Amino acid sequence: MSIYGFYFDGTRCTACKTCVYACKDKNDLNLGFAYRRVFEYTGGDTTRDGAGAISSDCFTYSVSVSCNHCDNAVCIEVCPTAAMHRDPQTGLICVDSSVCIGCGYCALSCPYRAPKVDRAKGHSVKCDGCNDLIKDDKAPVCILACPTRALGFGKISELQAKGEQVNIAPLPEKDYTLPNMYIKPSKDARPVGTDNAFIANPLEVL
Amino acid sequence: MEHAFAELPLATFSTLSSLGAGAFVVLALAFLSGSLGDSLAGSPEKLKKIDRLAIIPILLVGAGFIAAMFHLATPQNALNALNGIGRSPLTNEVVVGLAFMVVALVYWVVALIGKLGAGARKILVSVAAVLAIAFALFIGIAYMIPTIPTWNTLFAPISILGYCLLGGGLFGLLVLQAADALKDISTGPFKAFTISLSLIGAAAAIIGIGGQYLVASGIEAASHQVAAAWPWLIGSIAGLVLALGLAIIPLIRKPSLGIISLGCLVVLCSVFVGRLVFYALYITVGV
């Protein structure tokens, strides 16, 4: 079980992606890799009624997601080498790059697409919750960078008091992996499995 | 089909390994049904030839494992894949596959140096056959991941088992016929067993791949992949039916190396296309 998790306030996030770039900077990530991604989720219709009046139920909202360090982590379950493991001190899920063979099983299985195989590095890469900083009693860089203070990080018990376990579109049903991401959903947040809505920035996040 | 072409090494692995391993099921049937051993008692050259040619299916499985290496980012650490034994379905698959390889190679080497008695031969070839079937099932089970709804169905192992029995059967017949031994065992239970095995194999392969496709068809998020995979699915099923015919004809008529070789080629292509369909249907429950 993880000790720590992320917090996300959907009522504050502006989808500015400062978290994404702070993370890319700290982890020196190349094009094609981002441990944190901001999903822009858009849907609804604009319609004209018989009298010519136009009405709209269009919406868009953003969700900033990294690895959720899930309690029921499918990446750890399927990993043939045990490279994908939980740090015994922090409970954060990390990749042991000296053991990983880069088979991509974690990347295939994770419904949040958190791990990805970096063939140039020869192993899987993903958000480790800034495990090094946490051990120094500091916060992850994405949290520090967020200009609207929409992101948080802390002990699960504290996060549970602030929000609900993430269970909104376009993310999967929480019961699959029990993510350690707690959120305050925005007014427009839609339930998992919503139709008539889509990820508006697929090239940026998938 | 983009995802399928991204997984070419895995498609090659699952095709070659299941077909190569399955050949040992038919070899086991040949030696266990008695008539082959009896009729070959008088012609040790034929037996020697069967033993020599048994390297063909072993090499197929070996080529499968080598293909799988191309899928890894750090193949030189491949043995780390054994760390997850009992927990990771992928490790279990590799362990059963390696166990098959070891038994099959021991069988082949001991048979070639002429130290394999009739009793020991029956035991070793049977163990290899059982491991071949287990290997096929474990290859399929490794894809049953709860977060991948289009793969997480029993159709995944059923299809690979089918490929193993039908396609492996053809490669087993290839080994026997290339040693000109098929006519010696066309009598007795071998024929009936092998025909039944090919029928069961073809049925399992078609039910497996078709069932997989139906499961995916019911999932809205997979609709794009489902539509794109349709012609490949039809091509694969047509090939499997043709391969079934090419497996049975040499058993009920005069054995022919040409027909069996053609059957091997057809089954190799149709299973490979079937595997591409399988990988093409990949989606997760999430983003």
GROMACS .gro file of C-alpha atoms in nm:
model
  493
    1MET     CA    1   0.000   0.000   0.000
    2SER     CA    2   0.116   0.346  -0.081
    3ILE     CA    3   0.163   0.596   0.201
    4TYR     CA    4   0.149   0.901  -0.025
    5GLY     CA    5  -0.074   1.014  -0.306
    6PHE     CA    6  -0.159   1.310  -0.527
    7TYR     CA    7  -0.436   1.563  -0.487
    8PHE     CA    8  -0.597   1.746  -0.778
    9ASP     CA    9  -0.840   2.035  -0.754
   10GLY     CA   10  -1.041   2.046  -1.077
   11THR     CA   11  -1.197   2.377  -0.979
   12ARG     CA   12  -0.854   2.545  -0.987
   13CYS     CA   13  -0.675   2.381  -1.283
   14THR     CA   14  -0.648   2.596  -1.598
   15ALA     CA   15  -0.471   2.331  -1.807
   16CYS     CA   16  -0.161   2.554  -1.827
   17LYS     CA   17   0.064   2.244  -1.815
   18THR     CA   18   0.330   2.402  -1.598
   19CYS     CA   19   0.324   2.077  -1.396
   20VAL     CA   20   0.402   1.879  -1.714
   21TYR     CA   21   0.704   2.093  -1.801
   22ALA     CA   22   0.837   2.117  -1.448
   23CYS     CA   23   0.835   1.737  -1.442
   24LYS     CA   24   0.997   1.708  -1.785
   25ASP     CA   25   1.265   1.951  -1.671
   26LYS     CA   26   1.339   1.774  -1.343
   27ASN     CA   27   1.352   1.432  -1.508
   28ASP     CA   28   1.526   1.557  -1.825
   29LEU     CA   29   1.264   1.399  -2.053
   30ASN     CA   30   1.291   1.395  -2.429
   31LEU     CA   31   1.020   1.456  -2.683
   32GLY     CA   32   0.762   1.178  -2.658
   33PHE     CA   33   0.794   1.132  -2.283
   34ALA     CA   34   0.595   1.302  -2.010
   35TYR     CA   35   0.545   1.150  -1.667
   36ARG     CA   36   0.265   1.397  -1.597
   37ARG     CA   37   0.005   1.478  -1.857
   38VAL     CA   38  -0.296   1.710  -1.859
   39PHE     CA   39  -0.602   1.561  -2.026
   40GLU     CA   40  -0.837   1.814  -2.182
   41TYR     CA   41  -1.178   1.651  -2.188
   42THR     CA   42  -1.441   1.808  -2.408
   43GLY     CA   43  -1.798   1.730  -2.510
   44GLY     CA   44  -2.157   1.835  -2.540
   45ASP     CA   45  -2.364   1.986  -2.821
   46THR     CA   46  -2.480   2.323  -2.939
   47THR     CA   47  -2.837   2.307  -3.074
   48ARG     CA   48  -3.092   2.541  -3.230
   49ASP     CA   49  -3.455   2.495  -3.122
   50GLY     CA   50  -3.770   2.549  -3.334
   51ALA     CA   51  -3.788   2.917  -3.247
   52GLY     CA   52  -3.423   2.964  -3.352
   53ALA     CA   53  -3.282   2.999  -3.004
   54ILE     CA   54  -2.939   2.848  -2.965
   55SER     CA   55  -2.848   2.661  -2.653
   56SER     CA   56  -2.535   2.470  -2.560
   57ASP     CA   57  -2.437   2.209  -2.306
   58CYS     CA   58  -2.075   2.209  -2.423
   59PHE     CA   59  -1.813   2.162  -2.157
   60THR     CA   60  -1.442   2.118  -2.121
   61TYR     CA   61  -1.235   2.042  -1.819
   62SER     CA   62  -0.882   1.929  -1.749
   63VAL     CA   63  -0.733   1.653  -1.535
   64SER     CA   64  -0.363   1.646  -1.451
   65VAL     CA   65  -0.249   1.286  -1.412
   66SER     CA   66   0.085   1.121  -1.343
   67CYS     CA   67   0.134   0.777  -1.193
   68ASN     CA   68  -0.130   0.722  -0.926
   69HIS     CA   69   0.087   0.480  -0.725
   70CYS     CA   70  -0.220   0.256  -0.710
   71ASP     CA   71  -0.289   0.022  -0.419
   72ASN     CA   72  -0.387  -0.251  -0.663
   73ALA     CA   73  -0.106  -0.176  -0.908
   74VAL     CA   74  -0.151  -0.382  -1.225
   75CYS     CA   75   0.200  -0.276  -1.339
   76ILE     CA   76   0.356  -0.450  -1.037
   77GLU     CA   77   0.128  -0.752  -1.080
   78VAL     CA   78   0.228  -0.821  -1.440
   79CYS     CA   79   0.598  -0.721  -1.425
   80PRO     CA   80   0.803  -1.035  -1.498
   81THR     CA   81   1.126  -0.900  -1.349
   82ALA     CA   82   0.996  -0.732  -1.030
   83ALA     CA   83   1.168  -0.415  -1.157
   84MET     CA   84   0.837  -0.240  -1.100
   85HIS     CA   85   0.828  -0.222  -0.723
   86ARG     CA   86   0.711  -0.019  -0.427
   87ASP     CA   87   0.974   0.179  -0.239
   88PRO     CA   88   0.968   0.021   0.108
   89GLN     CA   89   1.009   0.362   0.275
   90THR     CA   90   0.756   0.574   0.085
   91GLY     CA   91   0.534   0.314  -0.084
   92LEU     CA   92   0.577   0.501  -0.413
   93ILE     CA   93   0.601   0.278  -0.721
   94CYS     CA   94   0.943   0.297  -0.886
   95VAL     CA   95   1.128   0.118  -1.168
   96ASP     CA   96   1.453  -0.059  -1.085
   97SER     CA   97   1.627   0.029  -1.411
   98SER     CA   98   1.908  -0.223  -1.353
   99VAL     CA   99   1.656  -0.510  -1.350
  100CYS     CA  100   1.394  -0.396  -1.606
  101ILE     CA  101   1.414  -0.564  -1.947
  102GLY     CA  102   1.177  -0.319  -2.118
  103CYS     CA  103   0.913  -0.578  -2.212
  104GLY     CA  104   0.641  -0.314  -2.199
  105TYR     CA  105   0.395  -0.524  -2.002
  106CYS     CA  106   0.347  -0.241  -1.750
  107ALA     CA  107   0.285   0.008  -2.030
  108LEU     CA  108   0.027  -0.221  -2.190
  109SER     CA  109  -0.156  -0.284  -1.863
  110CYS     CA  110  -0.171   0.057  -1.696
  111PRO     CA  111  -0.511   0.215  -1.771
  112TYR     CA  112  -0.359   0.559  -1.694
  113ARG     CA  113  -0.069   0.500  -1.935
  114ALA     CA  114   0.178   0.601  -1.667
  115PRO     CA  115   0.473   0.373  -1.752
  116LYS     CA  116   0.631   0.382  -2.096
  117VAL     CA  117   0.930   0.191  -2.234
  118ASP     CA  118   1.221   0.421  -2.325
  119ARG     CA  119   1.408   0.203  -2.574
  120ALA     CA  120   1.704   0.442  -2.577
  121LYS     CA  121   1.742   0.399  -2.200
  122GLY     CA  122   1.655   0.029  -2.220
  123HIS     CA  123   1.389   0.023  -1.953
  124SER     CA  124   1.046   0.145  -1.844
  125VAL     CA  125   1.018   0.502  -1.721
  126LYS     CA  126   0.746   0.666  -1.516
  127CYS     CA  127   0.664   0.912  -1.237
  128ASP     CA  128   0.821   0.799  -0.911
  129GLY     CA  129   0.646   1.072  -0.715
  130CYS     CA  130   0.985   1.251  -0.691
  131ASN     CA  131   1.080   0.976  -0.448
  132ASP     CA  132   1.421   1.138  -0.388
  133LEU     CA  133   1.261   1.468  -0.287
  134ILE     CA  134   1.000   1.299  -0.067
  135LYS     CA  135   1.275   1.122   0.127
  136ASP     CA  136   1.427   1.470   0.184
  137ASP     CA  137   1.093   1.590   0.316
  138LYS     CA  138   1.031   1.805   0.008
  139ALA     CA  139   0.734   1.813  -0.231
  140PRO     CA  140   0.731   1.681  -0.590
  141VAL     CA  141   0.825   1.945  -0.849
  142CYS     CA  142   0.485   1.936  -1.024
  143ILE     CA  143   0.317   2.040  -0.700
  144LEU     CA  144   0.567   2.319  -0.637
  145ALA     CA  145   0.533   2.446  -0.995
  146CYS     CA  146   0.152   2.463  -1.011
  147PRO     CA  147   0.065   2.836  -1.030
  148THR     CA  148  -0.298   2.786  -0.923
  149ARG     CA  149  -0.222   2.541  -0.642
  150ALA     CA  150  -0.448   2.288  -0.808
  151LEU     CA  151  -0.203   2.006  -0.735
  152GLY     CA  152  -0.116   1.860  -0.398
  153PHE     CA  153   0.075   1.571  -0.251
  154GLY     CA  154   0.060   1.415   0.090
  155LYS     CA  155  -0.028   1.125   0.314
  156ILE     CA  156  -0.332   0.930   0.193
  157SER     CA  157  -0.523   0.993   0.517
  158GLU     CA  158  -0.486   1.372   0.468
  159LEU     CA  159  -0.591   1.350   0.103
  160GLN     CA  160  -0.898   1.144   0.188
  161ALA     CA  161  -1.014   1.429   0.413
  162LYS     CA  162  -0.973   1.680   0.126
  163GLY     CA  163  -1.132   1.499  -0.166
  164GLU     CA  164  -1.265   1.184  -0.326
  165GLN     CA  165  -1.074   0.902  -0.496
  166VAL     CA  166  -1.052   0.993  -0.866
  167ASN     CA  167  -1.336   0.838  -1.062
  168ILE     CA  168  -1.414   1.074  -1.351
  169ALA     CA  169  -1.388   1.061  -1.729
  170PRO     CA  170  -1.169   1.017  -1.925
  171LEU     CA  171  -0.996   0.809  -1.657
  172PRO     CA  172  -1.092   0.447  -1.584
  173GLU     CA  173  -1.325   0.315  -1.315
  174LYS     CA  174  -1.121   0.344  -0.992
  175ASP     CA  175  -1.187  -0.014  -0.878
  176TYR     CA  176  -0.952  -0.158  -1.142
  177THR     CA  177  -0.637  -0.034  -0.968
  178LEU     CA  178  -0.742   0.174  -0.662
  179PRO     CA  179  -0.550   0.490  -0.759
  180ASN     CA  180  -0.396   0.708  -0.488
  181MET     CA  181  -0.521   1.025  -0.649
  182TYR     CA  182  -0.781   1.226  -0.464
  183ILE     CA  183  -0.966   1.506  -0.633
  184LYS     CA  184  -1.207   1.790  -0.596
  185PRO     CA  185  -1.392   1.757  -0.929
  186SER     CA  186  -1.480   2.064  -1.131
  187LYS     CA  187  -1.847   2.152  -1.182
  188ASP     CA  188  -1.833   2.003  -1.532
  189ALA     CA  189  -1.666   1.674  -1.438
  190ARG     CA  190  -1.839   1.376  -1.600
  191PRO     CA  191  -1.862   1.019  -1.473
  192VAL     CA  192  -1.638   0.739  -1.605
  193GLY     CA  193  -1.760   0.601  -1.938
  194THR     CA  194  -1.926   0.922  -2.059
  195ASP     CA  195  -2.034   0.918  -2.424
  196ASN     CA  196  -2.041   1.222  -2.655
  197ALA     CA  197  -1.714   1.356  -2.517
  198PHE     CA  198  -1.350   1.308  -2.610
  199ILE     CA  199  -0.989   1.384  -2.519
  200ALA     CA  200  -0.924   1.706  -2.711
  201ASN     CA  201  -0.543   1.690  -2.694
  202PRO     CA  202  -0.461   1.327  -2.782
  203LEU     CA  203  -0.123   1.404  -2.938
  204GLU     CA  204  -0.015   1.568  -2.616
  205VAL     CA  205  -0.118   1.290  -2.377
  206LEU     CA  206  -0.139   0.950  -2.552
  207MET     CA  207  -0.413  -0.238  -3.712
  208GLU     CA  208  -0.138   0.003  -3.593
  209HIS     CA  209  -0.104  -0.171  -3.261
  210ALA     CA  210  -0.062  -0.507  -3.434
  211PHE     CA  211   0.233  -0.384  -3.639
  212ALA     CA  212   0.391  -0.240  -3.326
  213GLU     CA  213   0.387  -0.590  -3.176
  214LEU     CA  214   0.540  -0.785  -3.466
  215PRO     CA  215   0.802  -0.955  -3.243
  216LEU     CA  216   0.528  -1.082  -3.009
  217ALA     CA  217   0.308  -1.193  -3.299
  218THR     CA  218   0.607  -1.386  -3.437
  219PHE     CA  219   0.685  -1.536  -3.096
  220SER     CA  220   0.331  -1.654  -3.025
  221THR     CA  221   0.297  -1.798  -3.376
  222LEU     CA  222   0.627  -1.987  -3.401
  223SER     CA  223   0.627  -2.109  -3.041
  224SER     CA  224   0.276  -2.250  -3.040
  225LEU     CA  225   0.323  -2.422  -3.378
  226GLY     CA  226   0.666  -2.564  -3.297
  227ALA     CA  227   0.563  -2.692  -2.954
  228GLY     CA  228   0.244  -2.846  -3.092
  229ALA     CA  229   0.443  -3.071  -3.329
  230PHE     CA  230   0.545  -3.274  -3.025
  231VAL     CA  231   0.181  -3.360  -2.954
  232VAL     CA  232   0.159  -3.542  -3.287
  233LEU     CA  233   0.505  -3.699  -3.242
  234ALA     CA  234   0.391  -3.827  -2.902
  235LEU     CA  235   0.073  -3.968  -3.058
  236ALA     CA  236   0.283  -4.140  -3.323
  237PHE     CA  237   0.506  -4.312  -3.069
  238LEU     CA  238   0.232  -4.386  -2.816
  239SER     CA  239  -0.010  -4.536  -3.065
  240GLY     CA  240   0.229  -4.828  -3.095
  241SER     CA  241   0.219  -4.894  -3.466
  242LEU     CA  242   0.507  -4.660  -3.542
  243GLY     CA  243   0.740  -4.817  -3.290
  244ASP     CA  244   0.652  -5.165  -3.413
  245SER     CA  245   0.684  -5.092  -3.781
  246LEU     CA  246   1.005  -4.899  -3.736
  247ALA     CA  247   1.168  -5.174  -3.531
  248GLY     CA  248   1.277  -5.316  -3.864
  249SER     CA  249   1.395  -4.983  -4.011
  250PRO     CA  250   1.610  -4.792  -3.765
  251GLU     CA  251   1.711  -4.550  -4.043
  252LYS     CA  252   1.358  -4.410  -4.055
  253LEU     CA  253   1.349  -4.366  -3.680
  254LYS     CA  254   1.686  -4.193  -3.695
  255LYS     CA  255   1.552  -3.964  -3.965
  256ILE     CA  256   1.244  -3.874  -3.757
  257ASP     CA  257   1.471  -3.797  -3.465
  258ARG     CA  258   1.699  -3.581  -3.675
  259LEU     CA  259   1.406  -3.388  -3.825
  260ALA     CA  260   1.251  -3.332  -3.482
  261ILE     CA  261   1.491  -3.038  -3.459
  262ILE     CA  262   1.264  -2.846  -3.702
  263PRO     CA  263   0.984  -2.779  -3.449
  264ILE     CA  264   1.243  -2.719  -3.173
  265LEU     CA  265   1.408  -2.458  -3.394
  266LEU     CA  266   1.068  -2.298  -3.456
  267VAL     CA  267   1.018  -2.250  -3.081
  268GLY     CA  268   1.377  -2.125  -3.050
  269ALA     CA  269   1.316  -1.876  -3.332
  270GLY     CA  270   1.003  -1.769  -3.147
  271PHE     CA  271   1.203  -1.694  -2.833
  272ILE     CA  272   1.461  -1.503  -3.037
  273ALA     CA  273   1.181  -1.300  -3.199
  274ALA     CA  274   1.049  -1.218  -2.851
  275MET     CA  275   1.394  -1.077  -2.764
  276PHE     CA  276   1.343  -0.808  -3.028
  277HIS     CA  277   1.046  -0.691  -2.826
  278LEU     CA  278   1.266  -0.616  -2.523
  279ALA     CA  279   1.447  -0.287  -2.469
  280THR     CA  280   1.731  -0.466  -2.286
  281PRO     CA  281   1.744  -0.822  -2.425
  282GLN     CA  282   2.075  -0.894  -2.253
  283ASN     CA  283   1.885  -0.890  -1.921
  284ALA     CA  284   1.617  -1.128  -2.052
  285LEU     CA  285   1.680  -1.384  -1.777
  286ASN     CA  286   1.544  -1.131  -1.525
  287ALA     CA  287   1.206  -1.226  -1.669
  288LEU     CA  288   1.224  -1.532  -1.442
  289ASN     CA  289   1.204  -1.313  -1.128
  290GLY     CA  290   0.824  -1.301  -1.124
  291ILE     CA  291   0.763  -1.676  -1.108
  292GLY     CA  292   0.420  -1.762  -0.970
  293ARG     CA  293   0.314  -1.395  -0.970
  294SER     CA  294   0.364  -1.256  -1.319
  295PRO     CA  295   0.174  -1.443  -1.593
  296LEU     CA  296   0.453  -1.348  -1.833
  297THR     CA  297   0.714  -1.520  -1.616
  298ASN     CA  298   0.497  -1.831  -1.590
  299GLU     CA  299   0.471  -1.839  -1.968
  300VAL     CA  300   0.848  -1.811  -2.012
  301VAL     CA  301   0.916  -2.077  -1.746
  302VAL     CA  302   0.679  -2.330  -1.905
  303GLY     CA  303   0.824  -2.248  -2.248
  304LEU     CA  304   1.179  -2.301  -2.126
  305ALA     CA  305   1.078  -2.627  -1.957
  306PHE     CA  306   0.939  -2.745  -2.289
  307MET     CA  307   1.260  -2.645  -2.467
  308VAL     CA  308   1.477  -2.832  -2.216
  309VAL     CA  309   1.272  -3.154  -2.235
  310ALA     CA  310   1.246  -3.137  -2.614
  311LEU     CA  311   1.621  -3.078  -2.651
  312VAL     CA  312   1.708  -3.358  -2.409
  313TYR     CA  313   1.477  -3.587  -2.606
  314TRP     CA  314   1.637  -3.484  -2.933
  315VAL     CA  315   1.999  -3.516  -2.816
  316VAL     CA  316   1.950  -3.850  -2.639
  317ALA     CA  317   1.757  -3.987  -2.938
  318LEU     CA  318   2.029  -3.874  -3.181
  319ILE     CA  319   2.311  -4.037  -2.989
  320GLY     CA  320   2.102  -4.354  -2.993
  321LYS     CA  321   2.059  -4.390  -2.618
  322LEU     CA  322   1.679  -4.353  -2.614
  323GLY     CA  323   1.502  -4.682  -2.536
  324ALA     CA  324   1.143  -4.733  -2.644
  325GLY     CA  325   1.008  -4.680  -2.290
  326ALA     CA  326   1.214  -4.368  -2.220
  327ARG     CA  327   1.120  -4.230  -2.561
  328LYS     CA  328   0.750  -4.263  -2.484
  329ILE     CA  329   0.791  -4.091  -2.148
  330LEU     CA  330   1.006  -3.803  -2.277
  331VAL     CA  331   0.797  -3.733  -2.584
  332SER     CA  332   0.480  -3.741  -2.373
  333VAL     CA  333   0.623  -3.496  -2.121
  334ALA     CA  334   0.721  -3.268  -2.410
  335ALA     CA  335   0.368  -3.294  -2.552
  336VAL     CA  336   0.206  -3.208  -2.218
  337LEU     CA  337   0.445  -2.914  -2.173
  338ALA     CA  338   0.367  -2.801  -2.529
  339ILE     CA  339  -0.005  -2.781  -2.447
  340ALA     CA  340   0.067  -2.608  -2.115
  341PHE     CA  341   0.297  -2.363  -2.294
  342ALA     CA  342   0.024  -2.277  -2.546
  343LEU     CA  343  -0.227  -2.217  -2.266
  344PHE     CA  344   0.019  -2.006  -2.066
  345ILE     CA  345   0.098  -1.791  -2.371
  346GLY     CA  346  -0.272  -1.710  -2.392
  347ILE     CA  347  -0.325  -1.667  -2.017
  348ALA     CA  348  -0.043  -1.409  -2.007
  349TYR     CA  349  -0.267  -1.175  -2.206
  350MET     CA  350  -0.561  -1.203  -1.966
  351ILE     CA  351  -0.504  -0.868  -1.793
  352PRO     CA  352  -0.809  -0.721  -1.616
  353THR     CA  353  -0.739  -0.368  -1.744
  354ILE     CA  354  -0.737  -0.485  -2.110
  355PRO     CA  355  -1.099  -0.591  -2.168
  356THR     CA  356  -1.049  -0.710  -2.527
  357TRP     CA  357  -0.776  -0.954  -2.417
  358ASN     CA  358  -0.911  -1.052  -2.076
  359THR     CA  359  -1.116  -1.348  -2.195
  360LEU     CA  360  -1.068  -1.724  -2.210
  361PHE     CA  361  -1.072  -1.692  -2.588
  362ALA     CA  362  -0.708  -1.578  -2.563
  363PRO     CA  363  -0.571  -1.917  -2.441
  364ILE     CA  364  -0.831  -2.112  -2.642
  365SER     CA  365  -0.710  -1.963  -2.971
  366ILE     CA  366  -0.343  -2.035  -2.896
  367LEU     CA  367  -0.429  -2.390  -2.791
  368GLY     CA  368  -0.606  -2.427  -3.125
  369TYR     CA  369  -0.304  -2.296  -3.317
  370CYS     CA  370  -0.084  -2.538  -3.121
  371LEU     CA  371  -0.298  -2.844  -3.199
  372LEU     CA  372  -0.385  -2.768  -3.563
  373GLY     CA  373  -0.063  -2.598  -3.672
  374GLY     CA  374   0.165  -2.801  -3.450
  375GLY     CA  375  -0.007  -3.111  -3.583
  376LEU     CA  376   0.087  -3.016  -3.937
  377PHE     CA  377   0.450  -2.964  -3.839
  378GLY     CA  378   0.445  -3.301  -3.661
  379LEU     CA  379   0.313  -3.462  -3.978
  380LEU     CA  380   0.585  -3.280  -4.172
  381VAL     CA  381   0.854  -3.443  -3.957
  382LEU     CA  382   0.698  -3.788  -3.992
  383GLN     CA  383   0.637  -3.762  -4.367
  384ALA     CA  384   0.980  -3.615  -4.442
  385ALA     CA  385   1.115  -3.938  -4.288
  386ASP     CA  386   0.866  -4.128  -4.507
  387ALA     CA  387   0.714  -4.279  -4.192
  388LEU     CA  388   0.352  -4.169  -4.228
  389LYS     CA  389   0.255  -4.464  -4.444
  390ASP     CA  390   0.384  -4.701  -4.175
  391ILE     CA  391   0.147  -4.557  -3.915
  392SER     CA  392  -0.156  -4.476  -4.125
  393THR     CA  393  -0.326  -4.774  -3.968
  394GLY     CA  394  -0.424  -4.791  -3.603
  395PRO     CA  395  -0.542  -4.520  -3.365
  396PHE     CA  396  -0.282  -4.262  -3.478
  397LYS     CA  397  -0.485  -4.156  -3.779
  398ALA     CA  398  -0.812  -4.116  -3.586
  399PHE     CA  399  -0.636  -3.932  -3.302
  400THR     CA  400  -0.454  -3.692  -3.532
  401ILE     CA  401  -0.764  -3.615  -3.738
  402SER     CA  402  -0.960  -3.550  -3.415
  403LEU     CA  403  -0.678  -3.333  -3.282
  404SER     CA  404  -0.672  -3.126  -3.603
  405LEU     CA  405  -1.049  -3.083  -3.591
  406ILE     CA  406  -1.041  -2.980  -3.225
  407GLY     CA  407  -0.747  -2.750  -3.297
  408ALA     CA  408  -0.919  -2.580  -3.590
  409ALA     CA  409  -1.241  -2.541  -3.388
  410ALA     CA  410  -1.055  -2.395  -3.090
  411ALA     CA  411  -0.854  -2.159  -3.313
  412ILE     CA  412  -1.163  -2.030  -3.495
  413ILE     CA  413  -1.378  -2.009  -3.180
  414GLY     CA  414  -1.089  -1.838  -3.000
  415ILE     CA  415  -1.018  -1.573  -3.261
  416GLY     CA  416  -1.388  -1.526  -3.345
  417GLY     CA  417  -1.490  -1.506  -2.980
  418GLN     CA  418  -1.215  -1.254  -2.914
  419TYR     CA  419  -1.346  -1.044  -3.200
  420LEU     CA  420  -1.706  -1.064  -3.073
  421VAL     CA  421  -1.595  -0.957  -2.723
  422ALA     CA  422  -1.415  -0.659  -2.877
  423SER     CA  423  -1.717  -0.577  -3.096
  424GLY     CA  424  -1.921  -0.527  -2.780
  425ILE     CA  425  -1.683  -0.262  -2.648
  426GLU     CA  426  -1.758   0.086  -2.778
  427ALA     CA  427  -1.404   0.215  -2.725
  428ALA     CA  428  -1.262  -0.058  -2.952
  429SER     CA  429  -1.496   0.010  -3.248
  430HIS     CA  430  -1.222   0.163  -3.464
  431GLN     CA  431  -0.989  -0.135  -3.418
  432VAL     CA  432  -1.272  -0.384  -3.463
  433ALA     CA  433  -1.367  -0.235  -3.800
  434ALA     CA  434  -1.006  -0.228  -3.921
  435ALA     CA  435  -0.937  -0.589  -3.820
  436TRP     CA  436  -1.238  -0.739  -4.001
  437PRO     CA  437  -1.070  -0.837  -4.333
  438TRP     CA  438  -0.769  -0.978  -4.147
  439LEU     CA  439  -1.000  -1.190  -3.931
  440ILE     CA  440  -1.175  -1.335  -4.237
  441GLY     CA  441  -0.839  -1.406  -4.404
  442SER     CA  442  -0.710  -1.583  -4.096
  443ILE     CA  443  -1.021  -1.800  -4.053
  444ALA     CA  444  -1.022  -1.893  -4.424
  445GLY     CA  445  -0.656  -1.994  -4.392
  446LEU     CA  446  -0.725  -2.204  -4.083
  447VAL     CA  447  -1.004  -2.393  -4.262
  448LEU     CA  448  -0.774  -2.455  -4.560
  449ALA     CA  449  -0.499  -2.572  -4.324
  450LEU     CA  450  -0.742  -2.816  -4.160
  451GLY     CA  451  -0.814  -2.966  -4.501
  452LEU     CA  452  -0.443  -2.992  -4.581
  453ALA     CA  453  -0.385  -3.168  -4.247
  454ILE     CA  454  -0.661  -3.424  -4.296
  455ILE     CA  455  -0.618  -3.508  -4.668
  456PRO     CA  456  -0.274  -3.673  -4.627
  457LEU     CA  457  -0.417  -3.885  -4.345
  458ILE     CA  458  -0.720  -4.019  -4.529
  459ARG     CA  459  -0.554  -4.039  -4.872
  460LYS     CA  460  -0.195  -4.111  -4.972
  461PRO     CA  461   0.047  -3.918  -4.749
  462SER     CA  462   0.213  -3.639  -4.949
  463LEU     CA  463   0.502  -3.424  -4.837
  464GLY     CA  464   0.391  -3.153  -5.081
  465ILE     CA  465   0.044  -3.120  -4.931
  466ILE     CA  466   0.175  -3.127  -4.574
  467SER     CA  467   0.439  -2.863  -4.654
  468LEU     CA  468   0.173  -2.644  -4.813
  469GLY     CA  469  -0.039  -2.698  -4.500
  470CYS     CA  470   0.251  -2.584  -4.281
  471LEU     CA  471   0.295  -2.269  -4.489
  472VAL     CA  472  -0.079  -2.192  -4.488
  473VAL     CA  473  -0.114  -2.247  -4.114
  474LEU     CA  474   0.195  -2.037  -4.042
  475CYS     CA  475   0.049  -1.744  -4.236
  476SER     CA  476  -0.306  -1.776  -4.100
  477VAL     CA  477  -0.193  -1.806  -3.739
  478PHE     CA  478   0.036  -1.505  -3.783
  479VAL     CA  479  -0.252  -1.300  -3.926
  480GLY     CA  480  -0.475  -1.426  -3.641
  481ARG     CA  481  -0.216  -1.302  -3.392
  482LEU     CA  482  -0.206  -0.963  -3.567
  483VAL     CA  483  -0.584  -0.940  -3.524
  484PHE     CA  484  -0.541  -1.020  -3.155
  485TYR     CA  485  -0.286  -0.742  -3.096
  486ALA     CA  486  -0.485  -0.499  -3.313
  487LEU     CA  487  -0.780  -0.531  -3.073
  488TYR     CA  488  -0.578  -0.393  -2.779
  489ILE     CA  489  -0.742  -0.120  -2.571
  490THR     CA  490  -0.739  -0.046  -2.199
  491VAL     CA  491  -1.028   0.034  -1.967
  492GLY     CA  492  -0.871   0.378  -1.931
  493VAL     CA  493  -0.717   0.640  -2.154
   0.00000   0.00000   0.00000
